[in-house]
Amino acid sequence: MSKPRWRRAHASDLEAISAIAARIHPDLPESPSVLAEKMRLYPDGCRVLAAGNAIAGYGLAHPWMQQRIPPLDHFLDRLPDAADCIYLHDVAVLPEARGGVARSYVAEIERLARSSSLATLALVSVHGTRVLWERLGFQPVTPDAALSAKLASYGANATYMLRRLAP
Ligand SMILES: CC(C)(COP(=O)(O)OP(=O)(O)OC[C@H]1O[C@@H](n2cnc3c(N)ncnc32)[C@H](O)[C@@H]1OP(=O)(O)O)[C@@H](O)C(=O)NCCC(=O)NCCS
């Protein structure tokens, strides 16, 4: 297999993205049309990990508001006018392609945030990935009451995390 590399996701990648999502996150199902909306609203943040002709993973991110999370499997409808972070909705990679690829995806999103004058990255850690995200500079943030209620839909150990980008 050639060395996988991140590239911008195209509409034709949706089937592969959905298949990987269903395999990696069977407990957090989202319909393909919900994933496709993110690609349409913010193509710059949506990447696939291309390994030759195959897709080995995806990362979806979009501008959002701190202390807010979009409900799973719901349309965003539009991006907020007053976005103050880039929210990493999900990064999922097939086991055989892992190793350094979350770091490289986050580096690409960091560049994107800086070029959009957004100084914070946000995410919800699931599947026990909190330590991994800490390695990438994210820190757990105490959720406010509204966020706590919404986090429950992401599973028992879901943790809201932020990374402030150094100037
Ligand atoms: C999350 C995922 C994309 C990470 O891919 P990856 O290529 O293994 O990630 P990286 O190697 O870039 O990891 C980033 C850092 O975390 C470390 N790390 C990786 N897995 C780890 C783990 N299980 N526990 C602690 N640290 C971990 C890496 O060593 C690396 O640190 P380093 O660069 O200082 O050595 C992959 O594990 C995955 O698809 N998991 C299932 C889906 C998922 O849970 N996604 C996250 C949703 S919030």
mmCIF file of C-alpha atoms and ligand atoms in Angstrom:
data_model
loop_
_atom_site.group_PDB
_atom_site.id
_atom_site.type_symbol
_atom_site.label_atom_id
_atom_site.label_comp_id
_atom_site.label_asym_id
_atom_site.label_seq_id
_atom_site.Cartn_x
_atom_site.Cartn_y
_atom_site.Cartn_z
ATOM 1 C CA MET A 1 0.000 0.000 0.000
ATOM 2 C CA SER A 2 1.406 3.438 -0.894
ATOM 3 C CA LYS A 3 1.917 5.886 1.960
ATOM 4 C CA PRO A 4 -1.467 7.352 2.850
ATOM 5 C CA ARG A 5 -1.892 11.107 2.562
ATOM 6 C CA TRP A 6 -4.667 13.512 3.456
ATOM 7 C CA ARG A 7 -6.452 15.183 0.590
ATOM 8 C CA ARG A 8 -9.637 17.204 0.302
ATOM 9 C CA ALA A 9 -12.771 15.021 0.328
ATOM 10 C CA HIS A 10 -14.940 14.959 -2.797
ATOM 11 C CA ALA A 11 -18.639 14.139 -3.023
ATOM 12 C CA SER A 12 -17.649 10.845 -4.658
ATOM 13 C CA ASP A 13 -15.815 9.849 -1.445
ATOM 14 C CA LEU A 14 -19.061 9.823 0.552
ATOM 15 C CA GLU A 15 -19.686 6.107 0.153
ATOM 16 C CA ALA A 16 -16.202 5.233 1.452
ATOM 17 C CA ILE A 17 -16.511 7.732 4.304
ATOM 18 C CA SER A 18 -19.880 6.299 5.346
ATOM 19 C CA ALA A 19 -18.542 2.743 5.208
ATOM 20 C CA ILE A 20 -15.611 3.637 7.461
ATOM 21 C CA ALA A 21 -17.904 5.549 9.840
ATOM 22 C CA ALA A 22 -20.224 2.539 10.122
ATOM 23 C CA ARG A 23 -17.282 0.225 10.784
ATOM 24 C CA ILE A 24 -15.427 2.432 13.283
ATOM 25 C CA HIS A 25 -18.386 4.115 15.014
ATOM 26 C CA PRO A 26 -21.248 1.564 14.946
ATOM 27 C CA ASP A 27 -22.381 2.995 18.304
ATOM 28 C CA LEU A 28 -22.608 6.583 16.965
ATOM 29 C CA PRO A 29 -24.421 6.210 13.634
ATOM 30 C CA GLU A 30 -24.862 9.183 11.323
ATOM 31 C CA SER A 31 -26.608 9.177 7.998
ATOM 32 C CA PRO A 32 -24.565 9.807 4.831
ATOM 33 C CA SER A 33 -26.596 12.935 4.088
ATOM 34 C CA VAL A 34 -25.557 14.455 7.436
ATOM 35 C CA LEU A 35 -21.886 13.753 6.656
ATOM 36 C CA ALA A 36 -22.329 15.090 3.126
ATOM 37 C CA GLU A 37 -23.751 18.365 4.435
ATOM 38 C CA LYS A 38 -20.510 19.047 6.333
ATOM 39 C CA MET A 39 -18.519 18.450 3.143
ATOM 40 C CA ARG A 40 -20.785 20.871 1.316
ATOM 41 C CA LEU A 41 -20.777 23.597 4.001
ATOM 42 C CA TYR A 42 -17.062 23.484 4.742
ATOM 43 C CA PRO A 43 -15.049 21.534 2.181
ATOM 44 C CA ASP A 44 -11.759 22.961 3.478
ATOM 45 C CA GLY A 45 -12.134 21.022 6.751
ATOM 46 C CA CYS A 46 -13.181 17.702 5.218
ATOM 47 C CA ARG A 47 -10.341 15.397 4.198
ATOM 48 C CA VAL A 48 -9.883 11.765 3.335
ATOM 49 C CA LEU A 49 -6.810 9.673 3.926
ATOM 50 C CA ALA A 50 -6.035 8.381 0.451
ATOM 51 C CA ALA A 51 -3.930 5.242 0.136
ATOM 52 C CA GLY A 52 -3.507 4.721 -3.596
ATOM 53 C CA ASN A 53 -7.047 4.366 -4.924
ATOM 54 C CA ALA A 54 -8.402 3.346 -1.535
ATOM 55 C CA ILE A 55 -9.724 5.541 1.254
ATOM 56 C CA ALA A 56 -8.362 4.553 4.657
ATOM 57 C CA GLY A 57 -9.879 7.266 6.820
ATOM 58 C CA TYR A 58 -11.549 10.640 6.989
ATOM 59 C CA GLY A 59 -11.552 13.817 9.044
ATOM 60 C CA LEU A 60 -14.489 16.222 9.159
ATOM 61 C CA ALA A 61 -14.229 19.662 10.773
ATOM 62 C CA HIS A 62 -16.052 22.977 10.515
ATOM 63 C CA PRO A 63 -16.224 26.389 12.227
ATOM 64 C CA TRP A 64 -18.412 26.380 15.324
ATOM 65 C CA MET A 65 -18.917 27.941 18.749
ATOM 66 C CA GLN A 66 -17.065 26.978 21.910
ATOM 67 C CA GLN A 67 -19.177 25.181 24.533
ATOM 68 C CA ARG A 68 -21.641 24.183 21.804
ATOM 69 C CA ILE A 69 -21.736 20.869 19.982
ATOM 70 C CA PRO A 70 -23.897 19.899 17.045
ATOM 71 C CA PRO A 71 -26.203 16.997 17.975
ATOM 72 C CA LEU A 72 -25.101 13.749 16.364
ATOM 73 C CA ASP A 73 -26.835 12.789 13.143
ATOM 74 C CA HIS A 74 -28.444 16.216 12.724
ATOM 75 C CA PHE A 75 -27.969 18.758 9.974
ATOM 76 C CA LEU A 76 -26.010 21.900 10.840
ATOM 77 C CA ASP A 77 -28.199 23.869 8.383
ATOM 78 C CA ARG A 78 -25.604 26.651 8.228
ATOM 79 C CA LEU A 79 -22.308 27.660 9.760
ATOM 80 C CA PRO A 80 -22.486 30.248 12.564
ATOM 81 C CA ASP A 81 -21.688 33.866 11.691
ATOM 82 C CA ALA A 82 -19.813 34.293 14.978
ATOM 83 C CA ALA A 83 -17.716 31.121 14.918
ATOM 84 C CA ASP A 84 -14.914 31.158 17.483
ATOM 85 C CA CYS A 85 -13.341 27.752 16.902
ATOM 86 C CA ILE A 86 -12.950 24.958 14.406
ATOM 87 C CA TYR A 87 -14.805 21.916 15.673
ATOM 88 C CA LEU A 88 -13.332 18.537 14.745
ATOM 89 C CA HIS A 89 -16.463 16.522 14.263
ATOM 90 C CA ASP A 90 -14.672 13.226 13.737
ATOM 91 C CA VAL A 91 -11.434 11.627 12.654
ATOM 92 C CA ALA A 92 -11.602 7.910 11.928
ATOM 93 C CA VAL A 93 -8.926 5.782 10.296
ATOM 94 C CA LEU A 94 -8.827 2.079 9.531
ATOM 95 C CA PRO A 95 -6.471 0.256 11.915
ATOM 96 C CA GLU A 96 -3.911 -0.653 9.237
ATOM 97 C CA ALA A 97 -3.397 3.012 8.263
ATOM 98 C CA ARG A 98 -2.990 4.444 11.788
ATOM 99 C CA GLY A 99 0.201 5.913 13.127
ATOM 100 C CA GLY A 100 0.829 9.646 12.894
ATOM 101 C CA VAL A 101 -2.222 10.434 10.789
ATOM 102 C CA ALA A 102 -4.345 12.094 13.489
ATOM 103 C CA ARG A 103 -1.360 14.345 14.187
ATOM 104 C CA SER A 104 -1.027 15.278 10.519
ATOM 105 C CA TYR A 105 -4.780 15.908 10.128
ATOM 106 C CA VAL A 106 -4.797 18.182 13.179
ATOM 107 C CA ALA A 107 -1.764 20.042 11.789
ATOM 108 C CA GLU A 108 -3.712 20.711 8.581
ATOM 109 C CA ILE A 109 -6.759 21.922 10.534
ATOM 110 C CA GLU A 110 -4.528 24.099 12.687
ATOM 111 C CA ARG A 111 -3.217 25.806 9.524
ATOM 112 C CA LEU A 112 -6.778 26.257 8.326
ATOM 113 C CA ALA A 113 -7.844 27.799 11.654
ATOM 114 C CA ARG A 114 -4.932 30.222 11.625
ATOM 115 C CA SER A 115 -5.680 31.284 8.076
ATOM 116 C CA SER A 116 -9.303 31.919 9.146
ATOM 117 C CA SER A 117 -8.229 33.889 12.261
ATOM 118 C CA LEU A 118 -9.731 31.241 14.552
ATOM 119 C CA ALA A 119 -7.518 30.632 17.575
ATOM 120 C CA THR A 120 -9.122 27.519 19.067
ATOM 121 C CA LEU A 121 -9.764 23.931 18.020
ATOM 122 C CA ALA A 122 -12.563 21.971 19.739
ATOM 123 C CA LEU A 123 -13.723 18.364 19.799
ATOM 124 C CA VAL A 124 -15.565 15.720 21.770
ATOM 125 C CA SER A 125 -13.304 12.838 22.675
ATOM 126 C CA VAL A 126 -15.020 9.445 22.476
ATOM 127 C CA HIS A 127 -13.853 5.825 22.584
ATOM 128 C CA GLY A 128 -11.253 6.530 25.279
ATOM 129 C CA THR A 129 -9.218 8.855 23.050
ATOM 130 C CA ARG A 130 -8.729 11.566 25.683
ATOM 131 C CA VAL A 131 -5.007 10.808 26.221
ATOM 132 C CA LEU A 132 -4.428 10.743 22.463
ATOM 133 C CA TRP A 133 -5.952 14.216 22.114
ATOM 134 C CA GLU A 134 -3.909 15.459 25.064
ATOM 135 C CA ARG A 135 -0.808 14.344 23.129
ATOM 136 C CA LEU A 136 -2.025 16.625 20.356
ATOM 137 C CA GLY A 137 -2.380 19.626 22.675
ATOM 138 C CA PHE A 138 -6.079 19.445 23.590
ATOM 139 C CA GLN A 139 -7.229 19.850 27.181
ATOM 140 C CA PRO A 140 -10.494 18.802 28.812
ATOM 141 C CA VAL A 141 -12.783 21.729 29.544
ATOM 142 C CA THR A 142 -15.524 21.743 32.161
ATOM 143 C CA PRO A 143 -18.782 21.758 30.213
ATOM 144 C CA ASP A 144 -21.539 24.171 31.129
ATOM 145 C CA ALA A 145 -24.963 22.693 31.996
ATOM 146 C CA ALA A 146 -26.318 22.823 28.465
ATOM 147 C CA LEU A 147 -23.209 21.197 27.045
ATOM 148 C CA SER A 148 -23.239 18.463 29.713
ATOM 149 C CA ALA A 149 -26.713 17.434 28.651
ATOM 150 C CA LYS A 150 -25.715 17.297 24.983
ATOM 151 C CA LEU A 151 -22.501 15.370 25.664
ATOM 152 C CA ALA A 152 -24.586 12.458 26.906
ATOM 153 C CA SER A 153 -25.594 11.648 23.317
ATOM 154 C CA TYR A 154 -21.912 10.992 22.526
ATOM 155 C CA GLY A 155 -21.602 8.168 25.067
ATOM 156 C CA ALA A 156 -20.692 7.803 28.721
ATOM 157 C CA ASN A 157 -17.022 8.861 28.553
ATOM 158 C CA ALA A 158 -17.413 11.712 26.088
ATOM 159 C CA THR A 159 -15.118 14.618 27.015
ATOM 160 C CA TYR A 160 -15.266 18.120 25.579
ATOM 161 C CA MET A 161 -11.742 19.350 24.809
ATOM 162 C CA LEU A 162 -10.188 22.550 23.474
ATOM 163 C CA ARG A 163 -6.802 23.411 22.074
ATOM 164 C CA ARG A 164 -5.783 27.071 22.146
ATOM 165 C CA LEU A 165 -3.452 27.873 19.301
ATOM 166 C CA ALA A 166 -0.389 29.775 20.418
ATOM 167 C CA PRO A 167 -0.078 33.132 18.609
HETATM 168 C C1 LIG B 1 -8.148 8.549 16.492
HETATM 169 C C2 LIG B 1 -7.299 7.935 15.372
HETATM 170 C C3 LIG B 1 -7.687 8.609 14.061
HETATM 171 C C4 LIG B 1 -5.847 8.214 15.683
HETATM 172 O O1 LIG B 1 -5.045 7.848 14.584
HETATM 173 P P1 LIG B 1 -3.467 7.615 14.752
HETATM 174 O O2 LIG B 1 -2.826 7.693 13.413
HETATM 175 O O3 LIG B 1 -3.272 6.385 15.560
HETATM 176 O O4 LIG B 1 -3.049 8.876 15.629
HETATM 177 P P2 LIG B 1 -1.578 9.471 15.843
HETATM 178 O O5 LIG B 1 -0.556 8.380 15.718
HETATM 179 O O6 LIG B 1 -1.410 10.670 14.986
HETATM 180 O O7 LIG B 1 -1.705 9.852 17.368
HETATM 181 C C5 LIG B 1 -1.475 11.126 17.908
HETATM 182 C C6 LIG B 1 -0.693 10.966 19.186
HETATM 183 O O8 LIG B 1 -1.433 10.184 20.127
HETATM 184 C C7 LIG B 1 -0.681 9.018 20.488
HETATM 185 N N1 LIG B 1 -1.635 7.895 20.583
HETATM 186 C C8 LIG B 1 -2.135 7.151 19.584
HETATM 187 N N2 LIG B 1 -2.997 6.232 20.075
HETATM 188 C C9 LIG B 1 -3.023 6.434 21.412
HETATM 189 C C10 LIG B 1 -3.726 5.814 22.461
HETATM 190 N N3 LIG B 1 -4.576 4.796 22.256
HETATM 191 N N4 LIG B 1 -3.547 6.260 23.719
HETATM 192 C C11 LIG B 1 -2.693 7.286 23.956
HETATM 193 N N5 LIG B 1 -1.989 7.936 22.978
HETATM 194 C C12 LIG B 1 -2.180 7.495 21.741
HETATM 195 C C13 LIG B 1 0.318 8.810 19.385
HETATM 196 O O9 LIG B 1 1.470 8.145 19.867
HETATM 197 C C14 LIG B 1 0.607 10.238 18.954
HETATM 198 O O10 LIG B 1 1.525 10.854 19.812
HETATM 199 P P3 LIG B 1 3.014 11.202 19.313
HETATM 200 O O11 LIG B 1 2.865 11.792 17.940
HETATM 201 O O12 LIG B 1 3.494 12.168 20.316
HETATM 202 O O13 LIG B 1 3.722 9.881 19.311
HETATM 203 C C15 LIG B 1 -7.515 6.414 15.275
HETATM 204 O O14 LIG B 1 -7.066 5.822 16.470
HETATM 205 C C16 LIG B 1 -8.976 6.037 15.053
HETATM 206 O O15 LIG B 1 -9.475 6.068 13.942
HETATM 207 N N6 LIG B 1 -9.687 5.635 16.133
HETATM 208 C C17 LIG B 1 -11.085 5.240 16.051
HETATM 209 C C18 LIG B 1 -11.988 6.436 15.817
HETATM 210 C C19 LIG B 1 -11.931 7.418 16.960
HETATM 211 O O16 LIG B 1 -12.024 7.052 18.124
HETATM 212 N N7 LIG B 1 -11.789 8.699 16.586
HETATM 213 C C20 LIG B 1 -11.710 9.776 17.530
HETATM 214 C C21 LIG B 1 -13.057 10.314 17.785
HETATM 215 S S1 LIG B 1 -12.965 11.627 19.004
#
